[in-house]
Amino acid sequence: MRESLTAEPALPPAPGAEQHLALDFANSAFTLPGGHFVDLLGTPESTNRWLNDHGLAPADAGVQEMCATQLRALREHIRALFAARVGGLPVLPSALSAVNDAMSRTPTAALLQWDEKNGPYRAAICPPNEILDRALATLAADAADLLTGADAEFLTTCDSAPCNRYLIRHGRRQWCSTRCGDRVRAARAYTRRTQSKTD
């Protein structure tokens, strides 16, 4: 049975998550060994924390359940697009439509601002009622950039069951974390030992 854990385990970002916000977003729900399911967007509070940690909302944004639900839905659409890309499968039109809709909600360009003391700078000025739209647009645009960019051919899933996280493969590494890699190596060593005993 899958259950959502309330405590958020410390799991390092998957390779590529530092460059692609959408990869970290897609990996905000994951399965741990033993079948425990963790959803970092599982509650409005944890969603607000995730958005704040990623520079998409202020700490006091007051995310409501409706907003968290919209973000979780976009995450599933992005995961569906990633799965289609990795598996060479046909894309779900609903996933493509959802990502395009999110991108068109609001412009994501930072506007030119001017501070009399420090001069010009760029910043995205976002009224509170547009925080969710801007977050959705930013995440969707980053997913589109990842899927159409040079890293797309290196997008893959973690090779350590039951982990369901995505990563950008560098070299031969097929795991999203050292923990997953250690688990695969331990399982292979155990298989070799048990096979040598039966031979």
PDB file of C-alpha atoms in Angstrom:
ATOM      1  CA  MET A   1       0.000   0.000   0.000  1.00  0.00           C
ATOM      2  CA  ARG A   2       1.307   3.425  -0.925  1.00  0.00           C
ATOM      3  CA  GLU A   3       1.238   5.961   1.822  1.00  0.00           C
ATOM      4  CA  SER A   4       2.301   9.556   1.919  1.00  0.00           C
ATOM      5  CA  LEU A   5       4.914  10.184   4.583  1.00  0.00           C
ATOM      6  CA  THR A   6       4.620  13.347   6.592  1.00  0.00           C
ATOM      7  CA  ALA A   7       8.335  13.569   7.372  1.00  0.00           C
ATOM      8  CA  GLU A   8      10.312  14.619   4.320  1.00  0.00           C
ATOM      9  CA  PRO A   9      13.393  12.419   4.005  1.00  0.00           C
ATOM     10  CA  ALA A  10      16.638  14.042   2.969  1.00  0.00           C
ATOM     11  CA  LEU A  11      17.088  12.832  -0.584  1.00  0.00           C
ATOM     12  CA  PRO A  12      19.675  14.597  -2.717  1.00  0.00           C
ATOM     13  CA  PRO A  13      18.548  16.142  -5.992  1.00  0.00           C
ATOM     14  CA  ALA A  14      18.830  13.781  -8.939  1.00  0.00           C
ATOM     15  CA  PRO A  15      21.601  14.488 -11.463  1.00  0.00           C
ATOM     16  CA  GLY A  16      20.442  17.347 -13.667  1.00  0.00           C
ATOM     17  CA  ALA A  17      17.973  18.813 -11.156  1.00  0.00           C
ATOM     18  CA  GLU A  18      20.271  21.769 -10.480  1.00  0.00           C
ATOM     19  CA  GLN A  19      20.067  22.752 -14.161  1.00  0.00           C
ATOM     20  CA  HIS A  20      16.434  21.812 -14.765  1.00  0.00           C
ATOM     21  CA  LEU A  21      13.846  22.954 -12.236  1.00  0.00           C
ATOM     22  CA  ALA A  22      11.226  20.808 -13.996  1.00  0.00           C
ATOM     23  CA  LEU A  23      13.273  17.674 -13.245  1.00  0.00           C
ATOM     24  CA  ASP A  24      13.273  18.475  -9.538  1.00  0.00           C
ATOM     25  CA  PHE A  25       9.545  19.242  -9.806  1.00  0.00           C
ATOM     26  CA  ALA A  26       8.825  15.900 -11.515  1.00  0.00           C
ATOM     27  CA  ASN A  27      10.785  14.182  -8.741  1.00  0.00           C
ATOM     28  CA  SER A  28       8.818  15.880  -5.951  1.00  0.00           C
ATOM     29  CA  ALA A  29       6.844  12.646  -5.571  1.00  0.00           C
ATOM     30  CA  PHE A  30       8.862   9.466  -5.211  1.00  0.00           C
ATOM     31  CA  THR A  31       8.816   5.941  -3.861  1.00  0.00           C
ATOM     32  CA  LEU A  32      11.282   4.783  -1.236  1.00  0.00           C
ATOM     33  CA  PRO A  33      12.381   1.196  -0.585  1.00  0.00           C
ATOM     34  CA  GLY A  34       9.602  -0.700   1.102  1.00  0.00           C
ATOM     35  CA  GLY A  35       7.014   1.013  -1.096  1.00  0.00           C
ATOM     36  CA  HIS A  36       6.724   4.184   1.002  1.00  0.00           C
ATOM     37  CA  PHE A  37       5.452   7.032  -1.160  1.00  0.00           C
ATOM     38  CA  VAL A  38       6.618  10.578  -0.438  1.00  0.00           C
ATOM     39  CA  ASP A  39       4.894  13.619  -1.930  1.00  0.00           C
ATOM     40  CA  LEU A  40       6.635  16.926  -1.288  1.00  0.00           C
ATOM     41  CA  LEU A  41       3.503  18.641  -2.632  1.00  0.00           C
ATOM     42  CA  GLY A  42       1.171  16.516  -0.513  1.00  0.00           C
ATOM     43  CA  THR A  43      -0.238  19.368   1.562  1.00  0.00           C
ATOM     44  CA  PRO A  44      -0.663  23.098   0.980  1.00  0.00           C
ATOM     45  CA  GLU A  45       2.043  23.764   3.593  1.00  0.00           C
ATOM     46  CA  SER A  46       4.596  21.409   2.016  1.00  0.00           C
ATOM     47  CA  THR A  47       3.721  22.797  -1.434  1.00  0.00           C
ATOM     48  CA  ASN A  48       4.320  26.352  -0.181  1.00  0.00           C
ATOM     49  CA  ARG A  49       7.651  25.220   1.297  1.00  0.00           C
ATOM     50  CA  TRP A  50       8.713  23.524  -1.984  1.00  0.00           C
ATOM     51  CA  LEU A  51       7.769  26.606  -4.027  1.00  0.00           C
ATOM     52  CA  ASN A  52       9.603  28.895  -1.612  1.00  0.00           C
ATOM     53  CA  ASP A  53      12.709  26.665  -1.580  1.00  0.00           C
ATOM     54  CA  HIS A  54      12.789  26.898  -5.381  1.00  0.00           C
ATOM     55  CA  GLY A  55      12.227  30.662  -5.587  1.00  0.00           C
ATOM     56  CA  LEU A  56       8.707  30.368  -6.994  1.00  0.00           C
ATOM     57  CA  ALA A  57       6.716  31.797  -4.079  1.00  0.00           C
ATOM     58  CA  PRO A  58       7.345  33.767  -0.909  1.00  0.00           C
ATOM     59  CA  ALA A  59       7.328  31.885   2.394  1.00  0.00           C
ATOM     60  CA  ASP A  60       4.046  33.543   3.344  1.00  0.00           C
ATOM     61  CA  ALA A  61       2.238  32.846   0.026  1.00  0.00           C
ATOM     62  CA  GLY A  62      -0.470  30.912   1.839  1.00  0.00           C
ATOM     63  CA  VAL A  63      -0.876  28.185  -0.782  1.00  0.00           C
ATOM     64  CA  GLN A  64      -4.354  26.643  -0.655  1.00  0.00           C
ATOM     65  CA  GLU A  65      -5.340  23.051  -1.500  1.00  0.00           C
ATOM     66  CA  MET A  66      -6.717  24.122  -4.896  1.00  0.00           C
ATOM     67  CA  CYS A  67      -3.280  25.498  -5.834  1.00  0.00           C
ATOM     68  CA  ALA A  68      -1.483  22.394  -4.563  1.00  0.00           C
ATOM     69  CA  THR A  69      -3.867  20.237  -6.609  1.00  0.00           C
ATOM     70  CA  GLN A  70      -3.088  22.222  -9.770  1.00  0.00           C
ATOM     71  CA  LEU A  71       0.637  21.846  -9.188  1.00  0.00           C
ATOM     72  CA  ARG A  72       0.314  18.091  -8.567  1.00  0.00           C
ATOM     73  CA  ALA A  73      -1.703  17.761 -11.787  1.00  0.00           C
ATOM     74  CA  LEU A  74       0.945  19.631 -13.792  1.00  0.00           C
ATOM     75  CA  ARG A  75       3.625  17.422 -12.226  1.00  0.00           C
ATOM     76  CA  GLU A  76       1.832  14.290 -13.452  1.00  0.00           C
ATOM     77  CA  HIS A  77       1.526  15.749 -16.960  1.00  0.00           C
ATOM     78  CA  ILE A  78       5.240  16.583 -17.007  1.00  0.00           C
ATOM     79  CA  ARG A  79       6.064  13.080 -15.753  1.00  0.00           C
ATOM     80  CA  ALA A  80       3.911  11.666 -18.570  1.00  0.00           C
ATOM     81  CA  LEU A  81       5.892  13.705 -21.112  1.00  0.00           C
ATOM     82  CA  PHE A  82       9.176  12.569 -19.570  1.00  0.00           C
ATOM     83  CA  ALA A  83       7.981   8.940 -19.676  1.00  0.00           C
ATOM     84  CA  ALA A  84       7.034   9.297 -23.342  1.00  0.00           C
ATOM     85  CA  ARG A  85      10.454  10.782 -24.160  1.00  0.00           C
ATOM     86  CA  VAL A  86      12.402   8.161 -22.203  1.00  0.00           C
ATOM     87  CA  GLY A  87      10.332   5.234 -23.455  1.00  0.00           C
ATOM     88  CA  GLY A  88       9.964   6.427 -27.040  1.00  0.00           C
ATOM     89  CA  LEU A  89       6.189   6.244 -26.596  1.00  0.00           C
ATOM     90  CA  PRO A  90       3.428   8.358 -28.137  1.00  0.00           C
ATOM     91  CA  VAL A  91       2.758  11.481 -26.128  1.00  0.00           C
ATOM     92  CA  LEU A  92      -0.562  11.914 -24.356  1.00  0.00           C
ATOM     93  CA  PRO A  93      -2.325  14.888 -25.977  1.00  0.00           C
ATOM     94  CA  SER A  94      -3.746  15.885 -22.578  1.00  0.00           C
ATOM     95  CA  ALA A  95      -0.224  16.139 -21.098  1.00  0.00           C
ATOM     96  CA  LEU A  96       1.002  18.248 -23.990  1.00  0.00           C
ATOM     97  CA  SER A  97      -2.049  20.472 -23.781  1.00  0.00           C
ATOM     98  CA  ALA A  98      -1.679  20.933 -20.007  1.00  0.00           C
ATOM     99  CA  VAL A  99       1.967  22.009 -20.304  1.00  0.00           C
ATOM    100  CA  ASN A 100       1.199  24.416 -23.146  1.00  0.00           C
ATOM    101  CA  ASP A 101      -1.754  25.834 -21.207  1.00  0.00           C
ATOM    102  CA  ALA A 102       0.440  26.393 -18.141  1.00  0.00           C
ATOM    103  CA  MET A 103       3.081  28.170 -20.231  1.00  0.00           C
ATOM    104  CA  SER A 104       0.514  30.537 -21.710  1.00  0.00           C
ATOM    105  CA  ARG A 105      -0.973  31.591 -18.343  1.00  0.00           C
ATOM    106  CA  THR A 106       1.442  34.419 -17.730  1.00  0.00           C
ATOM    107  CA  PRO A 107       4.633  35.867 -19.193  1.00  0.00           C
ATOM    108  CA  THR A 108       7.678  34.594 -17.354  1.00  0.00           C
ATOM    109  CA  ALA A 109      10.096  37.296 -18.477  1.00  0.00           C
ATOM    110  CA  ALA A 110      11.593  39.367 -15.696  1.00  0.00           C
ATOM    111  CA  LEU A 111      10.677  43.015 -16.201  1.00  0.00           C
ATOM    112  CA  LEU A 112      13.136  45.866 -16.167  1.00  0.00           C
ATOM    113  CA  GLN A 113      13.042  47.698 -12.829  1.00  0.00           C
ATOM    114  CA  TRP A 114      14.985  50.715 -11.666  1.00  0.00           C
ATOM    115  CA  ASP A 115      16.374  51.438  -8.238  1.00  0.00           C
ATOM    116  CA  GLU A 116      17.482  55.045  -7.788  1.00  0.00           C
ATOM    117  CA  LYS A 117      20.447  53.970  -5.661  1.00  0.00           C
ATOM    118  CA  ASN A 118      21.653  50.882  -7.554  1.00  0.00           C
ATOM    119  CA  GLY A 119      20.321  51.468 -11.060  1.00  0.00           C
ATOM    120  CA  PRO A 120      18.598  49.041 -13.420  1.00  0.00           C
ATOM    121  CA  TYR A 121      17.841  45.425 -12.613  1.00  0.00           C
ATOM    122  CA  ARG A 122      15.407  42.762 -13.769  1.00  0.00           C
ATOM    123  CA  ALA A 123      12.811  41.163 -11.527  1.00  0.00           C
ATOM    124  CA  ALA A 124       9.562  39.318 -11.933  1.00  0.00           C
ATOM    125  CA  ILE A 125       7.019  41.401 -10.067  1.00  0.00           C
ATOM    126  CA  CYS A 126       4.191  39.078  -9.251  1.00  0.00           C
ATOM    127  CA  PRO A 127       0.965  40.106  -7.556  1.00  0.00           C
ATOM    128  CA  PRO A 128      -0.170  37.559  -4.961  1.00  0.00           C
ATOM    129  CA  ASN A 129      -3.046  36.366  -7.143  1.00  0.00           C
ATOM    130  CA  GLU A 130      -0.591  35.497  -9.933  1.00  0.00           C
ATOM    131  CA  ILE A 131       1.916  33.489  -7.881  1.00  0.00           C
ATOM    132  CA  LEU A 132       0.430  30.141  -8.884  1.00  0.00           C
ATOM    133  CA  ASP A 133       0.112  31.063 -12.560  1.00  0.00           C
ATOM    134  CA  ARG A 134       3.710  32.256 -12.653  1.00  0.00           C
ATOM    135  CA  ALA A 135       4.948  29.078 -10.901  1.00  0.00           C
ATOM    136  CA  LEU A 136       2.988  26.858 -13.302  1.00  0.00           C
ATOM    137  CA  ALA A 137       4.287  28.800 -16.322  1.00  0.00           C
ATOM    138  CA  THR A 138       7.891  28.672 -15.098  1.00  0.00           C
ATOM    139  CA  LEU A 139       7.778  24.926 -14.405  1.00  0.00           C
ATOM    140  CA  ALA A 140       6.068  24.150 -17.713  1.00  0.00           C
ATOM    141  CA  ALA A 141       8.523  26.297 -19.688  1.00  0.00           C
ATOM    142  CA  ASP A 142      11.474  24.585 -18.016  1.00  0.00           C
ATOM    143  CA  ALA A 143       9.995  21.168 -18.845  1.00  0.00           C
ATOM    144  CA  ALA A 144       9.603  22.259 -22.471  1.00  0.00           C
ATOM    145  CA  ASP A 145      13.209  23.502 -22.524  1.00  0.00           C
ATOM    146  CA  LEU A 146      14.451  20.204 -21.098  1.00  0.00           C
ATOM    147  CA  LEU A 147      12.449  18.104 -23.564  1.00  0.00           C
ATOM    148  CA  THR A 148      13.647  20.129 -26.565  1.00  0.00           C
ATOM    149  CA  GLY A 149      17.220  20.782 -25.420  1.00  0.00           C
ATOM    150  CA  ALA A 150      20.505  18.920 -25.587  1.00  0.00           C
ATOM    151  CA  ASP A 151      19.890  17.101 -22.286  1.00  0.00           C
ATOM    152  CA  ALA A 152      16.723  15.418 -23.597  1.00  0.00           C
ATOM    153  CA  GLU A 153      18.640  12.455 -25.003  1.00  0.00           C
ATOM    154  CA  PHE A 154      20.189  11.850 -21.563  1.00  0.00           C
ATOM    155  CA  LEU A 155      16.873  11.962 -19.684  1.00  0.00           C
ATOM    156  CA  THR A 156      16.213   8.591 -18.075  1.00  0.00           C
ATOM    157  CA  THR A 157      14.623   6.939 -15.062  1.00  0.00           C
ATOM    158  CA  CYS A 158      16.491   5.680 -12.035  1.00  0.00           C
ATOM    159  CA  ASP A 159      17.535   2.073 -12.549  1.00  0.00           C
ATOM    160  CA  SER A 160      16.860   1.095  -8.938  1.00  0.00           C
ATOM    161  CA  ALA A 161      13.378  -0.274  -8.266  1.00  0.00           C
ATOM    162  CA  PRO A 162      11.094   0.900  -6.728  1.00  0.00           C
ATOM    163  CA  CYS A 163      12.556   4.381  -7.274  1.00  0.00           C
ATOM    164  CA  ASN A 164      10.572   6.371  -9.833  1.00  0.00           C
ATOM    165  CA  ARG A 165      12.727   9.501 -10.107  1.00  0.00           C
ATOM    166  CA  TYR A 166      14.089  10.960 -13.333  1.00  0.00           C
ATOM    167  CA  LEU A 167      17.673  12.066 -13.906  1.00  0.00           C
ATOM    168  CA  ILE A 168      20.013  13.349 -16.572  1.00  0.00           C
ATOM    169  CA  ARG A 169      22.444  10.497 -17.210  1.00  0.00           C
ATOM    170  CA  HIS A 170      26.118  11.393 -17.208  1.00  0.00           C
ATOM    171  CA  GLY A 171      28.449   8.623 -18.309  1.00  0.00           C
ATOM    172  CA  ARG A 172      27.302   5.209 -17.153  1.00  0.00           C
ATOM    173  CA  ARG A 173      25.477   6.378 -14.047  1.00  0.00           C
ATOM    174  CA  GLN A 174      21.901   5.106 -14.082  1.00  0.00           C
ATOM    175  CA  TRP A 175      20.830   6.022 -10.545  1.00  0.00           C
ATOM    176  CA  CYS A 176      19.358   9.173  -9.082  1.00  0.00           C
ATOM    177  CA  SER A 177      21.369   8.952  -5.860  1.00  0.00           C
ATOM    178  CA  THR A 178      24.180   7.106  -4.139  1.00  0.00           C
ATOM    179  CA  ARG A 179      21.551   5.361  -2.020  1.00  0.00           C
ATOM    180  CA  CYS A 180      19.891   3.871  -5.116  1.00  0.00           C
ATOM    181  CA  GLY A 181      23.246   2.922  -6.647  1.00  0.00           C
ATOM    182  CA  ASP A 182      24.335   1.187  -3.432  1.00  0.00           C
ATOM    183  CA  ARG A 183      21.052  -0.739  -3.343  1.00  0.00           C
ATOM    184  CA  VAL A 184      21.532  -1.996  -6.932  1.00  0.00           C
ATOM    185  CA  ARG A 185      25.169  -2.964  -6.308  1.00  0.00           C
ATOM    186  CA  ALA A 186      24.235  -4.791  -3.095  1.00  0.00           C
ATOM    187  CA  ALA A 187      21.478  -6.710  -4.900  1.00  0.00           C
ATOM    188  CA  ARG A 188      23.893  -7.694  -7.690  1.00  0.00           C
ATOM    189  CA  ALA A 189      26.510  -8.840  -5.161  1.00  0.00           C
ATOM    190  CA  TYR A 190      23.894 -10.887  -3.307  1.00  0.00           C
ATOM    191  CA  THR A 191      22.780 -12.525  -6.571  1.00  0.00           C
ATOM    192  CA  ARG A 192      26.383 -13.408  -7.462  1.00  0.00           C
ATOM    193  CA  ARG A 193      26.995 -14.904  -4.009  1.00  0.00           C
ATOM    194  CA  THR A 194      23.833 -17.004  -4.050  1.00  0.00           C
ATOM    195  CA  GLN A 195      24.507 -18.192  -7.616  1.00  0.00           C
ATOM    196  CA  SER A 196      28.073 -19.221  -6.774  1.00  0.00           C
ATOM    197  CA  LYS A 197      26.800 -21.254  -3.822  1.00  0.00           C
ATOM    198  CA  THR A 198      24.340 -23.174  -6.015  1.00  0.00           C
ATOM    199  CA  ASP A 199      26.902 -23.874  -8.768  1.00  0.00           C
TER     200      ASP A 199
END
